[in-house]
GROMACS .gro file of C-alpha atoms in nm:
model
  425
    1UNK     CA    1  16.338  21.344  20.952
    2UNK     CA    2  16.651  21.513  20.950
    3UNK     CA    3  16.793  21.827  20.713
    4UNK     CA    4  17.003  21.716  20.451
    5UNK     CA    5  17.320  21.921  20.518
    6UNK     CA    6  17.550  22.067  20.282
    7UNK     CA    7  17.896  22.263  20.284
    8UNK     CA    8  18.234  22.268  20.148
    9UNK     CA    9  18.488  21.981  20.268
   10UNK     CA   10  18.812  22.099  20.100
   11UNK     CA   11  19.012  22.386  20.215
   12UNK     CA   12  18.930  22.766  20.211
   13UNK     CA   13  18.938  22.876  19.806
   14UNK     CA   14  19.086  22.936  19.567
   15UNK     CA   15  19.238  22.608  19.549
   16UNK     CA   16  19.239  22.385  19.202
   17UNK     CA   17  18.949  22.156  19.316
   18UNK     CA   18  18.669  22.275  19.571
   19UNK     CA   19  18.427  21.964  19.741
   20UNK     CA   20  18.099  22.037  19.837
   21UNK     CA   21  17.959  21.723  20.006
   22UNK     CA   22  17.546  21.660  20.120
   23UNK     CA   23  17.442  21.426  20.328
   24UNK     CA   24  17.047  21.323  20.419
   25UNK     CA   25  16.751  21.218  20.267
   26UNK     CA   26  16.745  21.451  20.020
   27UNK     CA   27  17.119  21.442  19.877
   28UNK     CA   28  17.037  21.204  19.576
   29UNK     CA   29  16.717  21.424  19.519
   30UNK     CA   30  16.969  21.730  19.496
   31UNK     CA   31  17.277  21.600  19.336
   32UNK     CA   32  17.045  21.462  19.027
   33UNK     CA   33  16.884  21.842  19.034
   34UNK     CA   34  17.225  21.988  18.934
   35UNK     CA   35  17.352  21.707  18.731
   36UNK     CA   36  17.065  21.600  18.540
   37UNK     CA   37  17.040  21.291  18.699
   38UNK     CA   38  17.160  21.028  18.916
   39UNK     CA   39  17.443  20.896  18.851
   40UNK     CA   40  17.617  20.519  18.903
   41UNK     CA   41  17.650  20.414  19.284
   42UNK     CA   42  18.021  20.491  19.426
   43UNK     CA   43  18.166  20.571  19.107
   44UNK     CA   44  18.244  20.907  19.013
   45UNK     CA   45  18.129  21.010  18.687
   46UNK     CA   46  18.157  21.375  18.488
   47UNK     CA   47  17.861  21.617  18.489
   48UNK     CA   48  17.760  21.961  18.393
   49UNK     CA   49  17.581  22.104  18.727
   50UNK     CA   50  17.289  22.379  18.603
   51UNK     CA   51  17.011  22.566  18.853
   52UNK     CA   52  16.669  22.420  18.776
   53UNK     CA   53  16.630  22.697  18.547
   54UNK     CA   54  16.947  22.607  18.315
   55UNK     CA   55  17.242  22.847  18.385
   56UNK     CA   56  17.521  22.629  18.383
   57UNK     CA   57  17.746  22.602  18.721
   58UNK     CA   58  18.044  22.394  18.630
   59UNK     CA   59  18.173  22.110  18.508
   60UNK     CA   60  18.229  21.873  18.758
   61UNK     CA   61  18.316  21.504  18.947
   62UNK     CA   62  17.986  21.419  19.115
   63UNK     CA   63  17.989  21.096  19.347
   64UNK     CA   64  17.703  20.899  19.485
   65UNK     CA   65  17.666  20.708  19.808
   66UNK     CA   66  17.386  20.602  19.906
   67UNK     CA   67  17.315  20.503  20.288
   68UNK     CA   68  17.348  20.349  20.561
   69UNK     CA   69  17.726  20.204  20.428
   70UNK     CA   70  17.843  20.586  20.407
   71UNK     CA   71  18.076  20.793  20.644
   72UNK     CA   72  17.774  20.918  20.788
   73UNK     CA   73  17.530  20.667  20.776
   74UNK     CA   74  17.299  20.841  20.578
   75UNK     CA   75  17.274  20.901  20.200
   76UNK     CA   76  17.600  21.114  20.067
   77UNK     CA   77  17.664  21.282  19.761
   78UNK     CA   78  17.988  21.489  19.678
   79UNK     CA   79  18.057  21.790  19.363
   80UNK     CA   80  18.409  21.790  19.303
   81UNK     CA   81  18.428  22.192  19.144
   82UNK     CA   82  18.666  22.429  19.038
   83UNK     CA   83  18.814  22.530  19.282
   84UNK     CA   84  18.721  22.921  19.260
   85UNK     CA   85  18.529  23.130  19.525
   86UNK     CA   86  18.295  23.213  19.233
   87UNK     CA   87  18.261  22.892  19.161
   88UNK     CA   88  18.161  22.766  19.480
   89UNK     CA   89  17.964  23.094  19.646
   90UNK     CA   90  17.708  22.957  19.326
   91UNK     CA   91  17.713  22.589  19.414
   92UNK     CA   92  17.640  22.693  19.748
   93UNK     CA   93  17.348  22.916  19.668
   94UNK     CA   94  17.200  22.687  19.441
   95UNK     CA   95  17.179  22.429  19.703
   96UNK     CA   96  17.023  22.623  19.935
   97UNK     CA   97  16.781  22.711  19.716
   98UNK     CA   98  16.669  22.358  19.696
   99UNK     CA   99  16.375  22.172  19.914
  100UNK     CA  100  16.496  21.976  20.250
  101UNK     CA  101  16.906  22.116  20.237
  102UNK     CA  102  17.041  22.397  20.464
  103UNK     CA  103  17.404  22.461  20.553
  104UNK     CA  104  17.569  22.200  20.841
  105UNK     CA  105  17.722  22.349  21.125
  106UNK     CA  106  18.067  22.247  21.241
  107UNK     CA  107  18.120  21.907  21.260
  108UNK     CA  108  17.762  21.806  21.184
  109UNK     CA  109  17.890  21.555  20.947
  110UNK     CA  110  18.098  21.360  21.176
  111UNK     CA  111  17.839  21.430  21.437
  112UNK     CA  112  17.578  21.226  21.215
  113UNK     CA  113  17.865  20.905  21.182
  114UNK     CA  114  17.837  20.899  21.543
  115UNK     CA  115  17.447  20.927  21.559
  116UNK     CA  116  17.418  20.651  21.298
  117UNK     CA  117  17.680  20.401  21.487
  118UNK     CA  118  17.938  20.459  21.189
  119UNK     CA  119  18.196  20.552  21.459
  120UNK     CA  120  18.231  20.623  21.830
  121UNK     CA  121  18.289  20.870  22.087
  122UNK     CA  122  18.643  20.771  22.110
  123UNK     CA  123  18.710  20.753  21.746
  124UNK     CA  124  18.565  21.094  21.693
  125UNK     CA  125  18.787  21.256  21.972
  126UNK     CA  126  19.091  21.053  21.781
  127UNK     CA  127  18.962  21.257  21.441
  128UNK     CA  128  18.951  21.589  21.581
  129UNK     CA  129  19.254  21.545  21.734
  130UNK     CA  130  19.393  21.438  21.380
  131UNK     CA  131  19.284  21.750  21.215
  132UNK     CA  132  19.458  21.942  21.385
  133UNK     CA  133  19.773  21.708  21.441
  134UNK     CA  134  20.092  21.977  21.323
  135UNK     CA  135  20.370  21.672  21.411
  136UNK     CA  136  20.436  21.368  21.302
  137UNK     CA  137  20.398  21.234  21.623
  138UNK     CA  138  20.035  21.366  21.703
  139UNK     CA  139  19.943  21.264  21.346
  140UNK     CA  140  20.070  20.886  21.418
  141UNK     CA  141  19.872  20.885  21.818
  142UNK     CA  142  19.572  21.053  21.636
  143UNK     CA  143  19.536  20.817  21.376
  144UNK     CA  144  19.540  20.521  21.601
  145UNK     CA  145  19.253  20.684  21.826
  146UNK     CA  146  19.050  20.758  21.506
  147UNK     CA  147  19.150  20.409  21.379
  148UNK     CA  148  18.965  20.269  21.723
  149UNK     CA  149  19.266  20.101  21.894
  150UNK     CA  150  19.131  20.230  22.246
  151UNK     CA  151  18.746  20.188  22.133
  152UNK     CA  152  18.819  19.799  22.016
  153UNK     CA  153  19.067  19.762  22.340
  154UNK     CA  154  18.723  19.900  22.593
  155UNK     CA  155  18.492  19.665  22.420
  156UNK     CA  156  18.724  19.345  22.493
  157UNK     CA  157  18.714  19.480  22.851
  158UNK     CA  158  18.349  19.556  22.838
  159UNK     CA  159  18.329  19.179  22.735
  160UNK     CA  160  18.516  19.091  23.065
  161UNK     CA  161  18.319  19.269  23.254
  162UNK     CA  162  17.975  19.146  23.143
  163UNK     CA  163  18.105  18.800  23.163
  164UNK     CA  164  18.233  18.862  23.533
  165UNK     CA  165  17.884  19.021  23.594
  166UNK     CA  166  17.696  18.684  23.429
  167UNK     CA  167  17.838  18.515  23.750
  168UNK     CA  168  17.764  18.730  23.979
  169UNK     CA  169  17.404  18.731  23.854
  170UNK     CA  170  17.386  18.343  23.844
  171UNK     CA  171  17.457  18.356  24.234
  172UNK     CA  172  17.224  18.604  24.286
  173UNK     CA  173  16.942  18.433  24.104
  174UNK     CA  174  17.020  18.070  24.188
  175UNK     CA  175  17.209  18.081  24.511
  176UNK     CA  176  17.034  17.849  24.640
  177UNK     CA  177  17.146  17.594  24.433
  178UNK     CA  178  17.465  17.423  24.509
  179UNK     CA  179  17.645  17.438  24.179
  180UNK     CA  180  17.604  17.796  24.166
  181UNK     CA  181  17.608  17.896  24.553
  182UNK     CA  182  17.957  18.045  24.509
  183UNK     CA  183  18.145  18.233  24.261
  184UNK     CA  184  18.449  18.098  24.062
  185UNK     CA  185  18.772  18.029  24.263
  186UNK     CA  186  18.948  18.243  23.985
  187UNK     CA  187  18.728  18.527  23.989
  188UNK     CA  188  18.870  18.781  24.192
  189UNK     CA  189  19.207  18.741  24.008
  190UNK     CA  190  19.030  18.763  23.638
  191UNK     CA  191  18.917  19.156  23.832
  192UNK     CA  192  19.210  19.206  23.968
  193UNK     CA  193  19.404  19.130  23.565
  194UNK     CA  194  19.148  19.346  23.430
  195UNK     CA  195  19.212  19.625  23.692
  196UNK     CA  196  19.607  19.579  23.628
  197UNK     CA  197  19.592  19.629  23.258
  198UNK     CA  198  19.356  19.951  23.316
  199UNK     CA  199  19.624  20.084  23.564
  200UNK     CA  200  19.868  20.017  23.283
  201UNK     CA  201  19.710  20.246  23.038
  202UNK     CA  202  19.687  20.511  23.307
  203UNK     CA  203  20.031  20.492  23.367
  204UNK     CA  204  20.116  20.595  23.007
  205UNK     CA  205  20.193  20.958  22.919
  206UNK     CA  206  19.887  21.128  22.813
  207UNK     CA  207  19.737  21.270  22.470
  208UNK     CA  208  19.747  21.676  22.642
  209UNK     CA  209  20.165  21.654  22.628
  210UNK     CA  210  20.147  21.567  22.289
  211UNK     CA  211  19.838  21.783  22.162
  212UNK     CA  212  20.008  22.082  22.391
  213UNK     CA  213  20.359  21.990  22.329
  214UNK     CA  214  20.630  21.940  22.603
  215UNK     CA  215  20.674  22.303  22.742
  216UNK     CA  216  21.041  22.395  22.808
  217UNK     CA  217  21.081  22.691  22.984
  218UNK     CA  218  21.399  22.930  22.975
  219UNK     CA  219  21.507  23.127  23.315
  220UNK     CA  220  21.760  23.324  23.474
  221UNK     CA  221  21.885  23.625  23.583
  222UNK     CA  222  21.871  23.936  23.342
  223UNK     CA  223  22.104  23.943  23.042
  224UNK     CA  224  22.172  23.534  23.101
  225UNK     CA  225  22.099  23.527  22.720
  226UNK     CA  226  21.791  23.344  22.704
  227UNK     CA  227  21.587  23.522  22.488
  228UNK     CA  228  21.910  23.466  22.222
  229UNK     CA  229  21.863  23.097  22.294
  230UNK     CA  230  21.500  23.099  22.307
  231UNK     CA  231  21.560  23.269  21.917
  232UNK     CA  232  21.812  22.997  21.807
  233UNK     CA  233  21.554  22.746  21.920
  234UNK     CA  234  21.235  22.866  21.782
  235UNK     CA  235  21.465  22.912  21.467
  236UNK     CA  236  21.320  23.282  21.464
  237UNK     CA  237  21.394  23.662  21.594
  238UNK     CA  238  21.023  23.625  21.818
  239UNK     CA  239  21.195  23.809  22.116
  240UNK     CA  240  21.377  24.127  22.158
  241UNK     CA  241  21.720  24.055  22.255
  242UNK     CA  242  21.938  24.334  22.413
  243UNK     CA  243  22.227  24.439  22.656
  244UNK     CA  244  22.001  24.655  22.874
  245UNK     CA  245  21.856  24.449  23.213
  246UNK     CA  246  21.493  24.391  23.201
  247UNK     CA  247  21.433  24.393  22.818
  248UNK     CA  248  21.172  24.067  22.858
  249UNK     CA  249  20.848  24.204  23.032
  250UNK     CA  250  20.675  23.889  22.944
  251UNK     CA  251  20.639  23.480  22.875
  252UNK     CA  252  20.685  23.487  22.499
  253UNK     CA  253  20.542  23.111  22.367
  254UNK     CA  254  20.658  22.979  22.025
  255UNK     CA  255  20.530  22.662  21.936
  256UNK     CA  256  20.774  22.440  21.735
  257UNK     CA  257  20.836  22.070  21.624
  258UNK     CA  258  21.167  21.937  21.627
  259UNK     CA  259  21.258  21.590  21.477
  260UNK     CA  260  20.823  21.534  21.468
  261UNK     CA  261  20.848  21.635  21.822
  262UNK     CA  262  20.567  21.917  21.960
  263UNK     CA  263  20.733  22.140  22.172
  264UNK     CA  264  20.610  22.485  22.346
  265UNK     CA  265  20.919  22.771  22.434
  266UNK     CA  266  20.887  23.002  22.669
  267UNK     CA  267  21.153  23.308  22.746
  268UNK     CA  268  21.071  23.476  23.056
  269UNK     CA  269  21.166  23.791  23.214
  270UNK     CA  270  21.489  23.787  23.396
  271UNK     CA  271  21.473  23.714  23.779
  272UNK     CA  272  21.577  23.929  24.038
  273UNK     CA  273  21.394  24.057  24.319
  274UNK     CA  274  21.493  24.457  24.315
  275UNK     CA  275  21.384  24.637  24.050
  276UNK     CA  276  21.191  25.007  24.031
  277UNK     CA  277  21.009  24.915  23.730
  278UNK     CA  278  20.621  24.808  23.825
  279UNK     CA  279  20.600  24.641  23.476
  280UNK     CA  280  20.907  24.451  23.534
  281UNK     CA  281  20.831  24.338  23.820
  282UNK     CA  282  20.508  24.198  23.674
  283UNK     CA  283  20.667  24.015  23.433
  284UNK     CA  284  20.914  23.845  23.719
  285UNK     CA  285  20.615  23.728  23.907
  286UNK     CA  286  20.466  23.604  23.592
  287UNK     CA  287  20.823  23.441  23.492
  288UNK     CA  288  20.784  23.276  23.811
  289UNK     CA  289  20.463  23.139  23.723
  290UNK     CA  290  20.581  22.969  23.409
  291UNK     CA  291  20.826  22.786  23.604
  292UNK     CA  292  20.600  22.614  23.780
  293UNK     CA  293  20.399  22.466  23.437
  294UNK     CA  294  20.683  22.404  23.302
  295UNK     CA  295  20.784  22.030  23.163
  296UNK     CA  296  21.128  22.120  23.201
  297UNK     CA  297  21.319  22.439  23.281
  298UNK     CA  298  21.667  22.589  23.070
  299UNK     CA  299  21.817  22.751  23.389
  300UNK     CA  300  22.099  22.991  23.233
  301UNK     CA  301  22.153  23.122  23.578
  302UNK     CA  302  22.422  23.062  23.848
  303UNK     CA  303  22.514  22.714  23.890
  304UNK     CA  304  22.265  22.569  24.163
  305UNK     CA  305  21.985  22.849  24.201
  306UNK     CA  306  21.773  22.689  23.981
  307UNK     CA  307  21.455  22.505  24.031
  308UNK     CA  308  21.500  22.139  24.127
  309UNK     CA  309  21.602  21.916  23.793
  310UNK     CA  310  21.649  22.213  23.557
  311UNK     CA  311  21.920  22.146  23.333
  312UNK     CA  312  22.189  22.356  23.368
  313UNK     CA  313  22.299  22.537  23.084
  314UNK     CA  314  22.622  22.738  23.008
  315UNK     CA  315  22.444  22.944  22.744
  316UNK     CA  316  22.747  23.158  22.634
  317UNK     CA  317  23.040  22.958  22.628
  318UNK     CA  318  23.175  23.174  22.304
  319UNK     CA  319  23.198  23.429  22.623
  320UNK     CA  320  23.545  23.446  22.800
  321UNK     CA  321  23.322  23.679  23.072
  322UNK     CA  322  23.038  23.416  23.032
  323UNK     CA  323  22.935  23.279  23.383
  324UNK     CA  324  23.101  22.932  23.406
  325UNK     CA  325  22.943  22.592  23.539
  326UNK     CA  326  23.090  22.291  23.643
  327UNK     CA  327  22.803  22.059  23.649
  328UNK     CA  328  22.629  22.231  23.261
  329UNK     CA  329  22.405  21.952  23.117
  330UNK     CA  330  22.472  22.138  22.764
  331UNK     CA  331  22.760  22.449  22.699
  332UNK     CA  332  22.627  22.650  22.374
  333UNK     CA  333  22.634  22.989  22.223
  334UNK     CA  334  22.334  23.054  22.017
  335UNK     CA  335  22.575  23.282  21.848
  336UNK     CA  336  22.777  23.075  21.672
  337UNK     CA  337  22.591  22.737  21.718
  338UNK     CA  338  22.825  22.587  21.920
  339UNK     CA  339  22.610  22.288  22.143
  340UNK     CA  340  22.305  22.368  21.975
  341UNK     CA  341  22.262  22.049  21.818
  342UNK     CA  342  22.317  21.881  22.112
  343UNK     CA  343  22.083  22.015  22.333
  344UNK     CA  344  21.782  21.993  22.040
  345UNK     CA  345  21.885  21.591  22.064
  346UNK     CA  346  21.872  21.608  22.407
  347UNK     CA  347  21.561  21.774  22.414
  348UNK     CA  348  21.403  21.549  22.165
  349UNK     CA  349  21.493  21.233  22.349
  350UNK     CA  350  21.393  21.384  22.700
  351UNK     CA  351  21.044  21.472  22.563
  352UNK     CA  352  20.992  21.149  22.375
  353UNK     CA  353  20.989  20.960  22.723
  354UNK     CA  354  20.760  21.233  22.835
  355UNK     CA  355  20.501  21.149  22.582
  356UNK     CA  356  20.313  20.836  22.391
  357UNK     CA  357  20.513  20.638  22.197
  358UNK     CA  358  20.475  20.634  21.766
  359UNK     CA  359  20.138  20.491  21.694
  360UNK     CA  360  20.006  20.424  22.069
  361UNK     CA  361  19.680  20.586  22.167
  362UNK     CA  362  19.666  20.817  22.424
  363UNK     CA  363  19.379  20.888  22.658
  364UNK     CA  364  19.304  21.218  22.710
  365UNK     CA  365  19.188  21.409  23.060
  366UNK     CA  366  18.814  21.282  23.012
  367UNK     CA  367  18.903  20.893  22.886
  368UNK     CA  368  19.176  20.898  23.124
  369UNK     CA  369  18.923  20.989  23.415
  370UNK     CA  370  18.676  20.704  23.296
  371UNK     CA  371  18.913  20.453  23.307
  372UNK     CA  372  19.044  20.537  23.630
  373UNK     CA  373  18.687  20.484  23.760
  374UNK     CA  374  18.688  20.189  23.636
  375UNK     CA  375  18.970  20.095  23.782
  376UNK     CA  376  18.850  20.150  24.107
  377UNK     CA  377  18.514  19.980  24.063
  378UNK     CA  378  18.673  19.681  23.977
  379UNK     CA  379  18.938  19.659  24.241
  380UNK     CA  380  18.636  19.746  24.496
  381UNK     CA  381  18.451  19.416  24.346
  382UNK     CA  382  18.767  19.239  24.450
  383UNK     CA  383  18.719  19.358  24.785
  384UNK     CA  384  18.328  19.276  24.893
  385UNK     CA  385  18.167  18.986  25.000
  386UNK     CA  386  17.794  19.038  24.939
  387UNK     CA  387  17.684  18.984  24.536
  388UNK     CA  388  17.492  19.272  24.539
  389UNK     CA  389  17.751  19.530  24.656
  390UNK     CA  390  18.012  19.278  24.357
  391UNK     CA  391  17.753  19.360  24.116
  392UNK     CA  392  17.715  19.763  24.171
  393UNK     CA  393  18.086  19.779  24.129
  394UNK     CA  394  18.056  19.601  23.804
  395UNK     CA  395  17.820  19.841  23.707
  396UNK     CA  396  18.021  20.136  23.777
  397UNK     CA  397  18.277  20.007  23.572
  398UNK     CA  398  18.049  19.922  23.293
  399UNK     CA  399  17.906  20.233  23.263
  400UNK     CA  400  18.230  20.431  23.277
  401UNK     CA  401  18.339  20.200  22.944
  402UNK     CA  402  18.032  20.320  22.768
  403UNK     CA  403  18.051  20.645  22.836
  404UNK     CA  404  18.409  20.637  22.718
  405UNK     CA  405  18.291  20.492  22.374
  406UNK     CA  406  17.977  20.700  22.365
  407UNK     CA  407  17.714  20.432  22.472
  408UNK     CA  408  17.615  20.673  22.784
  409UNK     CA  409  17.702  21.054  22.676
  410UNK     CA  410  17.575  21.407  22.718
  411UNK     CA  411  17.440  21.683  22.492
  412UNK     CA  412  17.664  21.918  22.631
  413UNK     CA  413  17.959  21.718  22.605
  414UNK     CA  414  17.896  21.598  22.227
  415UNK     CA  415  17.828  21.982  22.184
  416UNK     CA  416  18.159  22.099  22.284
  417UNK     CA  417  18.342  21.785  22.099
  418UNK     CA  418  18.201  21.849  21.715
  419UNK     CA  419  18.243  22.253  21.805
  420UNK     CA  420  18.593  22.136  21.723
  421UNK     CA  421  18.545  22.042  21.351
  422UNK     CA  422  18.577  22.274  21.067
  423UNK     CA  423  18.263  22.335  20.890
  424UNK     CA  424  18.242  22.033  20.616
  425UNK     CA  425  18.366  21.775  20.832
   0.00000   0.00000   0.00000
């Protein structure tokens, strides 16, 4: 039998309500130990919590849930406290105290939904990614993962793919009859549907952009007034801005959202090849480097020497001296504002494209490399002749749907997916 777990759910006190939630065998056992009894099924009902010797706790909400219908499948009970560390450092302790209950370990409550069938692998990954969603955007792709829109869309293609794999099996079994000798006349093209609309959702931008954000990169020559921009962008004074060539050493990130957008800045160190500084010239090559990872690059330099499709940007037009283009994408001075609203638009828009629409679920690296596997087993069905090699490619695919969803995991890989939940969740 499994420990009943225990630990707070709510946020870091002091706060003006603290929830300590249990969940396991033992949770009604423990919840009427501190309240006296046990109270009324899913209704939450006023208690005073004591030790088993008497000394009074709190006054509290106390909730009771018992299993399987529970958010983790097991029995559940919850002590909505006063919010104080005092308060809760004694809950705590008492509970520990008590027969069966130890302290969960992060994410050991969402790690016992998925145990107990109450969600799955891909609805988990959606609910991590939703606790720590900082955008509007993430929130919205998040909640559609944890929601199950990609775990309901696998099992309808699971479906498919059994039912394809029922006809290959009848040949196999019964070929020598002659009504099943042969497999449908519309059988390849049903694969070949299935294989289109799994190509479609690998086609779609994918859940890193947005968890990441879309990484912009600023570059130029020295004194090309990026780190000014890079400021005016981040809304902040993050980098040192100054006349004197080479005053960026480094990539300086600021992560930002703009309009519900995730983005990720990065100033560099000025180009230029000539320089008698070693540190400098570090933070060139490492300038360098960020262009390359870059979404998009701000080029601030000369008109034409930068990287291929970087916008080109005519960052001081305020400047009479300022280094003209003919071609800039956006003219602004970030210091008088001039532009700047245009190019955050701009920006907005051009990273919007770049990453899942409102509400759509993403896949991330390891659902997107499932379903590409998939893909491929099924357009390989299309392509043999012998039922045996059809139904090994069927298999492939079927297996890579379950182990999206969890059917067909790892220890190691649930291990490092619930390491990503608080403690209490």
């Amino acid at each position: 039998m499994a420990d009943t777990i225990f630990a707070l759910s709510s946020g870091s006190p002091p706060a003006a309500i603290a929830v300590v939630r249990m969940s396991g065998a033992e949770a009604g056992a423990a919840l009427a130990a501190l309240a006296g009894d046990l109270p009324k099924p899913w209704r939450a009902s006023y208690r005073t919590l004591r030790v088993p010797r008497g000394t009074v706790l709190d006054q509290a909400l106390v909730l009771w849930f018992p299993g399987p219908g529970t958010a983790t499948g097991e029995d559940l009970a919850e002590l909505h406290l006063h919010g104080g560390r005092a308060v809760v450092a004694a809950v705590e302790a008492a509970l520990a105290e008590l027969p069966g209950l130890r302290r969960a370990a992060p994410g050991e409550f969402t790690r016992r939904a998925f145990a107990n069938g109450r969600i799955d692998l891909a609805e988990a990954e959606g609910l991590a990614d939703l606790l720590s969603a900082e955008t509007e955007l993430q929130r919205r792709a998040a909640m559609a993962m944890a929601g199950g829109a990609l775990s309901q869309q696998v099992a309808h293609w699971r479906e498919r793919v059994l039912t394809a794999t029922a006809a290959v099996e009848a040949v196999l079994d019964f070929g020598d009859e002659d009504d099943v000798s042969e497999l449908p006349g519309d059988f390849v093209g049903r694969l070949l549907a299935l294989a289109d609309e799994l190509a479609d959702w690998l086609s779609r931008p994918r859940a890193e952009a947005l968890r990441e954000g879309f990484r912009v990169v600023l570059a130029g020559p020295p004194n090309a007034g990026k780190s000014t921009l890079f400021n005016a962008l981040v809304e902040d004074e993050a980098a040192i801005t100054a006349p004197v060539p080479g005053t960026t050493r480094d990539v300086l990130t600021r992560s930002v959202a703009i309009a519900g957008a995730p983005f990720v800045f990065a100033d560099t160190a000025g180009l230029r090849d000539e320089s008698e500084d070693e540190i400098e010239l570090i933070g060139v090559a490492r300038a360098r480097a960020a262009l390359g990872r870059a979404d998009l690059v701000l080029w601030l330099g000369s008109e034409g020497e930068g990287p291929a499709d970087a916008w080109e940007i005519a960052a001081q037009c305020d400047r009479v001296e300022g280094p003209q283009k003919v071609r800039a994408r956006h003219r602004v001075s970030a210091v008088t504002g001039v532009g700047l609203n245009g190019l955050r638009r701009d920006l907005v828009m051009t990273a919007s494209c770049a990453m899942p629409k409102p509400g759509d679920a993403a896949l991330n690296q390891r659902q997107h490399a499932l379903l590409a596997q998939a893909e491929t087993a099924l357009r390989a069905a299309t392509r043999e002749n012998d039922p045996l090699l059809v139904a090994e490619a069927l298999r492939v695919a079927r297996v890579a749907f379950d182990t999206l969803t969890g059917r067909a995991t790892t220890e190691d890989m649930l291990d490092a997916l619930f390491g990503r939940f608080c403690i209490g969740k």
